[in-house]
């Protein structure tokens, strides 16, 4: 129930109407019985600075950030975590004595299903395994989400990290940005899509960070049928897309014996990591958050 004492959290973006975050966070807030509410705030690009001042004035405790503010907010913050600086994007902002501080919980979200013991496919199909030092990661796409995935693969300690993209110039800039990063990644190689089938045969972890196959184009896959024949049985194939669930890419991979992880768990876990920061709690009800998202997406 909203009362005179209720503290505000929310998500800023433009557009923000389709955000799944309010459903996920309010389900957890209600389950915990804490005096918070999480609201969508549609903020136009030119209004970001004014919104931050307004949020401070009305006592907002923290907020999530989605397109188009993830990079633009960086110079407006008092502190930015090294991980957010490396990725070049902030997805979570919280208030401290110093002012607004930013971090990025996407890496934590991406890693969570790779680090936990196996769970049923209807809960994200998470996979365990702790020694990544001999493993080869292949990442499709070189946009914003790919940056969190590269940072995650570096944290896992992957032997080789390969990024596949469309533009040689973007790829070269992407690679260079990791050399000069606060958290440098040395073992990163970049490739155009022509090299994909050779890379797939070496991959222990294959991650789609492109939007290809996302609703309403759920019949598409970033990897042409046939190229996936080279994936080794037992490799992990991870799609950041959570709608449809599973994607065509994951269905094709599973048919070839690969182990599939969908993007829903990353979404849940990046949200859980943010909620822990805002509520100063060591744990939040991840199951409740996952269930709220599944219901919202019509998956259960
Ligand atoms: P982004 O910054 O726009 O990057 C998209 C990347 O995909 C770019 O490298 C782009 O290549 C590439 N791409 C786009 N269309 C392509 C095509 N037809 N063929 C080949 N490559 C293509 O987007 P993003 O923020 O990284 O998000 C990407 C996806 O990840 C979205 O589906 C998003 O929903 C998902 N995501 C999920 C989570 C989660 O929690 N599960 C979190 C973040 C993102 P160019 O550079 O050549 O344009």
Short mmCIF file of N, CA, C and O in Angstrom, two decimals, residues 97-151:
data_model
loop_
_atom_site.label_atom_id
_atom_site.label_comp_id
_atom_site.label_asym_id
_atom_site.label_seq_id
_atom_site.Cartn_x
_atom_site.Cartn_y
_atom_site.Cartn_z
N UNK A 97 25.72 9.78 0.29
CA UNK A 97 26.06 11.12 0.81
C UNK A 97 26.73 11.95 -0.27
O UNK A 97 26.69 13.18 -0.25
N UNK A 98 27.40 11.27 -1.20
CA UNK A 98 28.14 11.99 -2.26
C UNK A 98 27.24 12.43 -3.40
O UNK A 98 27.65 13.20 -4.25
N UNK A 99 26.04 11.92 -3.45
CA UNK A 99 25.12 12.24 -4.55
C UNK A 99 24.74 10.98 -5.30
O UNK A 99 24.82 9.87 -4.77
N UNK A 100 24.37 11.14 -6.57
CA UNK A 100 23.95 9.99 -7.39
C UNK A 100 25.17 9.18 -7.82
O UNK A 100 26.12 9.72 -8.37
N UNK A 101 25.13 7.88 -7.56
CA UNK A 101 26.22 6.99 -7.95
C UNK A 101 25.68 5.96 -8.94
O UNK A 101 24.54 5.51 -8.80
N UNK A 102 26.51 5.58 -9.91
CA UNK A 102 26.05 4.66 -10.94
C UNK A 102 26.87 3.40 -10.99
O UNK A 102 28.08 3.41 -10.75
N UNK A 103 26.20 2.31 -11.31
CA UNK A 103 26.92 1.06 -11.55
C UNK A 103 26.21 0.29 -12.66
O UNK A 103 25.26 0.80 -13.27
N UNK A 104 26.69 -0.89 -12.96
CA UNK A 104 26.06 -1.71 -13.99
C UNK A 104 25.94 -3.14 -13.47
O UNK A 104 26.96 -3.75 -13.14
N UNK A 105 24.72 -3.62 -13.36
CA UNK A 105 24.49 -4.96 -12.81
C UNK A 105 24.30 -6.02 -13.91
O UNK A 105 24.00 -7.17 -13.61
N UNK A 106 24.47 -5.61 -15.17
CA UNK A 106 24.27 -6.57 -16.27
C UNK A 106 25.31 -7.70 -16.24
O UNK A 106 25.00 -8.83 -16.63
N UNK A 107 26.54 -7.38 -15.79
CA UNK A 107 27.57 -8.43 -15.76
C UNK A 107 27.17 -9.49 -14.73
O UNK A 107 27.22 -10.70 -15.01
N UNK A 108 26.75 -9.02 -13.55
CA UNK A 108 26.29 -9.94 -12.51
C UNK A 108 25.11 -10.78 -13.03
O UNK A 108 25.03 -11.98 -12.80
N UNK A 109 24.20 -10.10 -13.74
CA UNK A 109 23.04 -10.80 -14.30
C UNK A 109 23.45 -11.84 -15.32
O UNK A 109 22.97 -12.98 -15.30
N UNK A 110 24.37 -11.47 -16.20
CA UNK A 110 24.84 -12.40 -17.23
C UNK A 110 25.53 -13.61 -16.60
O UNK A 110 25.31 -14.75 -17.03
N UNK A 111 26.33 -13.36 -15.57
CA UNK A 111 27.11 -14.45 -14.99
C UNK A 111 26.29 -15.42 -14.14
O UNK A 111 26.63 -16.61 -14.05
N UNK A 112 25.22 -14.92 -13.54
CA UNK A 112 24.50 -15.73 -12.55
C UNK A 112 24.12 -17.13 -13.07
O UNK A 112 24.42 -18.12 -12.41
N UNK A 113 23.51 -17.26 -14.27
CA UNK A 113 23.15 -18.62 -14.70
C UNK A 113 24.35 -19.50 -15.06
O UNK A 113 24.22 -20.71 -15.13
N UNK A 114 25.51 -18.88 -15.27
CA UNK A 114 26.71 -19.66 -15.59
C UNK A 114 27.41 -20.15 -14.33
O UNK A 114 28.27 -21.03 -14.39
N UNK A 115 27.07 -19.57 -13.20
CA UNK A 115 27.80 -19.87 -11.97
C UNK A 115 27.01 -20.70 -10.98
O UNK A 115 27.56 -21.16 -9.99
N UNK A 116 25.71 -20.87 -11.23
CA UNK A 116 24.90 -21.60 -10.27
C UNK A 116 24.76 -23.06 -10.70
O UNK A 116 25.00 -23.39 -11.87
N UNK A 117 24.38 -23.96 -9.77
CA UNK A 117 24.19 -25.36 -10.14
C UNK A 117 23.05 -25.49 -11.15
O UNK A 117 22.22 -24.58 -11.25
N UNK A 118 22.99 -26.61 -11.89
CA UNK A 118 21.94 -26.76 -12.88
C UNK A 118 20.54 -26.58 -12.30
O UNK A 118 20.26 -27.00 -11.20
N UNK A 119 19.68 -25.91 -13.07
CA UNK A 119 18.27 -25.76 -12.69
C UNK A 119 17.43 -26.19 -13.88
O UNK A 119 17.93 -26.27 -15.00
N UNK A 120 16.12 -26.44 -13.65
CA UNK A 120 15.28 -26.90 -14.77
C UNK A 120 15.23 -25.87 -15.90
O UNK A 120 15.35 -24.67 -15.64
N UNK A 121 15.02 -26.32 -17.14
CA UNK A 121 14.97 -25.41 -18.29
C UNK A 121 13.94 -24.30 -18.12
O UNK A 121 14.14 -23.20 -18.60
N UNK A 122 12.82 -24.57 -17.41
CA UNK A 122 11.81 -23.53 -17.27
C UNK A 122 12.22 -22.45 -16.28
O UNK A 122 11.48 -21.51 -16.03
N UNK A 123 13.39 -22.59 -15.69
CA UNK A 123 13.88 -21.52 -14.81
C UNK A 123 15.16 -20.92 -15.37
O UNK A 123 16.02 -20.45 -14.64
N UNK A 124 15.31 -20.98 -16.66
CA UNK A 124 16.47 -20.35 -17.28
C UNK A 124 17.50 -21.35 -17.74
O UNK A 124 18.42 -21.02 -18.46
N UNK A 125 17.35 -22.61 -17.28
CA UNK A 125 18.27 -23.64 -17.73
C UNK A 125 19.71 -23.36 -17.36
O UNK A 125 20.62 -23.54 -18.16
N UNK A 126 19.93 -22.91 -16.12
CA UNK A 126 21.27 -22.50 -15.71
C UNK A 126 22.25 -23.68 -15.66
O UNK A 126 21.86 -24.82 -15.46
N UNK A 127 23.52 -23.39 -15.87
CA UNK A 127 24.54 -24.43 -15.90
C UNK A 127 25.67 -24.10 -14.94
O UNK A 127 26.07 -22.96 -14.81
N UNK A 128 26.20 -25.16 -14.32
CA UNK A 128 27.30 -24.95 -13.39
C UNK A 128 28.64 -25.04 -14.09
O UNK A 128 28.75 -24.90 -15.29
N UNK A 129 29.67 -25.30 -13.29
CA UNK A 129 31.02 -25.40 -13.85
C UNK A 129 31.82 -24.20 -13.41
O UNK A 129 31.37 -23.08 -13.56
N UNK A 130 33.02 -24.47 -12.87
CA UNK A 130 33.74 -23.35 -12.28
C UNK A 130 35.06 -23.02 -12.98
O UNK A 130 35.52 -21.90 -12.89
N UNK A 131 35.65 -23.97 -13.70
CA UNK A 131 36.94 -23.69 -14.30
C UNK A 131 36.78 -23.29 -15.77
O UNK A 131 36.50 -24.12 -16.63
N UNK A 132 36.96 -22.01 -16.01
CA UNK A 132 36.80 -21.49 -17.37
C UNK A 132 38.14 -21.20 -18.03
O UNK A 132 38.18 -20.66 -19.13
N UNK A 133 39.23 -21.59 -17.37
CA UNK A 133 40.54 -21.13 -17.83
C UNK A 133 40.96 -21.73 -19.18
O UNK A 133 41.88 -21.22 -19.81
N UNK A 134 40.30 -22.82 -19.60
CA UNK A 134 40.62 -23.40 -20.92
C UNK A 134 39.50 -23.12 -21.93
O UNK A 134 39.51 -23.69 -23.02
N UNK A 135 38.52 -22.33 -21.54
CA UNK A 135 37.30 -22.22 -22.36
C UNK A 135 37.36 -21.06 -23.36
O UNK A 135 37.96 -20.01 -23.08
N UNK A 136 36.69 -21.29 -24.49
CA UNK A 136 36.64 -20.29 -25.56
C UNK A 136 35.22 -19.71 -25.62
O UNK A 136 34.25 -20.47 -25.74
N UNK A 137 35.12 -18.39 -25.52
CA UNK A 137 33.82 -17.72 -25.61
C UNK A 137 33.71 -17.02 -26.96
O UNK A 137 34.65 -16.35 -27.40
N UNK A 138 32.56 -17.18 -27.61
CA UNK A 138 32.29 -16.50 -28.88
C UNK A 138 31.04 -15.66 -28.69
O UNK A 138 29.99 -16.18 -28.29
N UNK A 139 31.16 -14.36 -28.95
CA UNK A 139 30.07 -13.42 -28.68
C UNK A 139 29.60 -12.81 -30.01
O UNK A 139 30.41 -12.24 -30.75
N UNK A 140 28.31 -12.95 -30.30
CA UNK A 140 27.75 -12.40 -31.54
C UNK A 140 27.22 -11.00 -31.25
O UNK A 140 26.36 -10.83 -30.39
N UNK A 141 27.76 -10.00 -31.97
CA UNK A 141 27.35 -8.61 -31.77
C UNK A 141 28.38 -7.85 -30.97
O UNK A 141 29.12 -8.43 -30.16
N UNK A 142 28.45 -6.55 -31.22
CA UNK A 142 29.43 -5.71 -30.52
C UNK A 142 28.78 -4.40 -30.06
O UNK A 142 29.38 -3.33 -30.12
N UNK A 143 27.54 -4.51 -29.58
CA UNK A 143 26.83 -3.34 -29.07
C UNK A 143 26.96 -3.24 -27.56
O UNK A 143 27.94 -3.72 -26.97
N UNK A 144 25.96 -2.60 -26.93
CA UNK A 144 26.02 -2.35 -25.48
C UNK A 144 26.02 -3.63 -24.66
O UNK A 144 26.85 -3.78 -23.75
N UNK A 145 25.13 -4.55 -24.97
CA UNK A 145 25.05 -5.77 -24.17
C UNK A 145 26.32 -6.61 -24.33
O UNK A 145 26.75 -7.28 -23.39
N UNK A 146 26.93 -6.56 -25.52
CA UNK A 146 28.17 -7.33 -25.75
C UNK A 146 29.27 -6.86 -24.79
O UNK A 146 30.12 -7.65 -24.37
N UNK A 147 29.25 -5.59 -24.41
CA UNK A 147 30.27 -5.08 -23.50
C UNK A 147 30.14 -5.75 -22.12
O UNK A 147 31.14 -6.10 -21.49
N UNK A 148 28.89 -5.91 -21.66
CA UNK A 148 28.69 -6.59 -20.37
C UNK A 148 29.10 -8.05 -20.47
O UNK A 148 29.68 -8.62 -19.54
N UNK A 149 28.85 -8.66 -21.62
CA UNK A 149 29.19 -10.07 -21.81
C UNK A 149 30.72 -10.25 -21.86
O UNK A 149 31.27 -11.19 -21.28
N UNK A 150 31.41 -9.34 -22.54
CA UNK A 150 32.89 -9.41 -22.57
C UNK A 150 33.43 -9.30 -21.14
O UNK A 150 34.29 -10.09 -20.71
N UNK A 151 32.92 -8.32 -20.39
CA UNK A 151 33.38 -8.15 -19.00
C UNK A 151 33.09 -9.41 -18.18
O UNK A 151 33.92 -9.84 -17.37
#
